[in-house]
Steps between C-alpha positions, in 0.01 A plus 500: 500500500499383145220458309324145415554385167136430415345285241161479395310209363239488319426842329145469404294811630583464871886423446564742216374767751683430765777478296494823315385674832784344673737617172382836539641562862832435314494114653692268208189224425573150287157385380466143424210379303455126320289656210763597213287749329391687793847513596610656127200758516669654868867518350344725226310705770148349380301385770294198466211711729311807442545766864510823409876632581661140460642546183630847601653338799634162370683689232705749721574232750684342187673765394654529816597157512339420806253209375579216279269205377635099432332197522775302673464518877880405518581871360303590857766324700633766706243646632395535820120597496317233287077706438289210408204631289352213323121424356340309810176444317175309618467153492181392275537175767559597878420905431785559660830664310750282340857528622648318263680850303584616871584155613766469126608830563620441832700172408680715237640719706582309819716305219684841424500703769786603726518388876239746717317614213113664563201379329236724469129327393366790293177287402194496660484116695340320716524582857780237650693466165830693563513291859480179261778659298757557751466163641545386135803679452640426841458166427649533158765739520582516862868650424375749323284671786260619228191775696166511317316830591117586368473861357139480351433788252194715498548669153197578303492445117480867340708663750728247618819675377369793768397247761858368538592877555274587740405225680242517821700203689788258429472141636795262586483178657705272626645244715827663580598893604761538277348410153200663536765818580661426199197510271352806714892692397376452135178706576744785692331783271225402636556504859676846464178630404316369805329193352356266748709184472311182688731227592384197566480131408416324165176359617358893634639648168338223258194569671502897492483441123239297477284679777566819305382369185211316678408828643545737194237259323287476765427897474436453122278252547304677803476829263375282185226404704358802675564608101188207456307639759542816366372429171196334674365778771664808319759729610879598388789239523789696442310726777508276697826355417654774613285566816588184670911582342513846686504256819875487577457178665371369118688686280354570082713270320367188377136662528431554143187277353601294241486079358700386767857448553732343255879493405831279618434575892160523613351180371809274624572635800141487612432082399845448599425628893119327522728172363747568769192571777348177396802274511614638857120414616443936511244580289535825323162593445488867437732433221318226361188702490695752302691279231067377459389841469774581231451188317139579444583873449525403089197285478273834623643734299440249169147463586454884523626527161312221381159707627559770315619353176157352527590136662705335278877579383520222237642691159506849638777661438682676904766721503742463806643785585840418706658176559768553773341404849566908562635770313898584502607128426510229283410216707168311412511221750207494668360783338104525555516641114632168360276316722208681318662477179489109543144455648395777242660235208323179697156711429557524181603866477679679239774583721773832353743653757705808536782516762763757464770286633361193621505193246260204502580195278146336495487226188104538406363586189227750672827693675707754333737779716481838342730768471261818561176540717320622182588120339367351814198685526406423124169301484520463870147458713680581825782677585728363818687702683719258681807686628565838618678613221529892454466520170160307542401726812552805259383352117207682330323184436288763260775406270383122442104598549451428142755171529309310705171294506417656823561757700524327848785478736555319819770652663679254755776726616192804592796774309258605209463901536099454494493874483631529141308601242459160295325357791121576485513287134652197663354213724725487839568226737757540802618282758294605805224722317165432269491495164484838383317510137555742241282832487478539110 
């Protein structure tokens, strides 16, 4: 049978992985795009993301011809298999995400697409929204006989180049057999290799997304507060972290004690499904609990510093160590880091930053992003250590001991080796331990 001619559209960080990945099984990929620049950057093999083996990947993909870049959806016209991967962010009014990218994107191609074509909703959406779709297209374009499928992604930033290689499960959904067949033929490397393919319709696959996500922050938010507890009556988080992860039916990941969840995902997903349990009368309340519980998760860890820079933040000087909301990407939205960079400005703080991808345009005279931890830690009363970055987990902070104002650290991502030898002269504070004070 011959292969789809597949478009993708919308090549932020979910579309420009797909699109690669798909590339890279030899598949021949148009990649449409309304932003010009972004669009220049990926004909010269720059991508507008950082993912560690992206730029590797987008480059050989080129030079093989089998991806190209436009911003004209009419260059997309013969293709067969339209991937939809537009933002879908939250609305500041409903808390629910907008559609209006998906809802544009869609009415582009419907205009250009051949008779029988597939659309395939890449972006995360509310549960119901590719059944309001079709109907809006067989309304619209009923010649046409145009088939939206949902085929929710469950990359995660850092290693989503190696997530769309190895995925755990692929997802299609779908009113009708055949296009959901179509779309599960452009995943056949997959299925050779004996990964589980559900097939289903779009409302079960919008909601395995957000369930998913629900549930993934639902264990981070459970570990963060035994991690309180912890602190309180003693004990060992990571300990017991991975006591309770040894349990098969629980599993280790997303047990590691930190400021909460943050990135492009976790935060939308989770106020987008208590918006959705609320307006169908189905109150999600577990999740609720947990987006309240996360929220909050900044406030605590500000007043801990606050204690031990003696109470009140106004014109010290904090270094922030790590911006990204975790380590192996560029992608600040969300981040707890910036959160704390922003209340830490609000209290009057001295705020300097060090990130070694991550960039944070903040326009406030007390803010300035530096290009070395030694420049960040300069004059600093606290240290931050706000994402898991390894060259933070392995820095001899007896480097910067005679830098700073004082030696005190609050560690947020608990990846400080407190066995090193510069540690007895510092003042240490983890997420889900004491303080532990210097010993000279």
């Amino acid at each position: 049978m011959q292969a789809e001619t597949i478009c993708v559209v919308g090549v932020g960080y979910v579309g420009l992985i797909q699109a690669v990945g798909l590339a890279s099984f030899g598949l021949k990929v148009k990649c449409v795009d309304l932003d010009a620049c972004k669009i220049e950057m990926l004909k010269k093999g720059v991508p507008p993301i950082f993912e560690e083996g992206l730029d590797e990947a987008l480059k050989e993909t080129i030079a093989r011809g089998l991806i190209t870049f436009t911003t004209d959806i009419a260059a997309a016209a013969d293709a067969d298999l339209f991937f939809v991967a537009v933002g879908t962010p939250t609305s500041e009014r409903t808390g629910n995400a907008r559609l209006d990218y998906l809802d544009a994107a869609v009415s582009d191609i419907a205009a250009v697409a051949p008779q029988d074509a597939v659309i395939v909703v890449k972006s995360t959406v509310p549960i119901g929204t590719c059944a309001g779709l079709q109907a809006r297209l067989d309304r619209d374009h009923p010649a046409k006989r145009l088939q939206i499928v949902s085929n929710p992604e469950f990359l995660r930033e850092g290693t989503a180049l190696k997530d769309f290689f190895n995925p755990e499960r692929i997802v299609i959904g779908g009113a009708g057999e055949s296009a959901r067949e179509r779309v599960r033929r452009s995943y056949a490397a997959f299925e050779e290799r004996g990964v589980p393919m559900i097939l289903t319709d779009t409302s079960t696959s919008e909601t395995i997304k957000y369930a998913a996500n629900a549930f993934l922050a639902t264990k981070v938010t459970f570990i963060n507060e035994i991690s309180d507890l912890v602190e309180t009556v003693g004990g060992d988080i990571d300990q017991v972290a991975r006591g309770i992860g040894l349990d098969s039916r629980i599993g280790p990941q997303f047990l590691k004690a930190g400021p909460g969840y943050g990135g492009s995902c976790f935060p939308k997903d989770t106020l987008a499904l208590a918006t959705i349990g609320r307006r169908h009368g189905v109150q999600q309340q577990i999740v609720e609990t947990v987006i309240r519980i996360n929220d909050s998760r900044r406030f605590h860890i500000l007043k801990r510093i606050e204690s031990a820079v003696g109470d009140k933040l106004a014109g010290k000087r904090i270094a922030v160590l790590g911006l990204a909301f975790k380590a192996n990407t560029d992608d600040v939205r969300d981040s707890p880091a910036v959160d704390l960079v922003h209340a830490l400005l609000e209290e009057g703080a001295d705020v300097r930053s060090f990130d070694p991808v991550a960039r944070l345009a903040v326009d406030h005279r007390s803010y300035r992003q530096c290009d070395s931890i030694a420049a960040a830690c300069e004059g600093a009363s606290a240290v931050l250590v706000a994402t898991e970055w390894a060259e933070f987990k392995s820095f001899d902070f007896a480097a910067v001991e005679a830098l700073v104002a004082r030696r005190y650290i609050f560690d947020m991502r608990r990846i400080v080796d407190v066995t090193a030898d510069w540690v007895p002269r510092w003042d240490i504070e983890r997420i889900g331990s004491p303080l532990m004070r210097a010993s000279l």
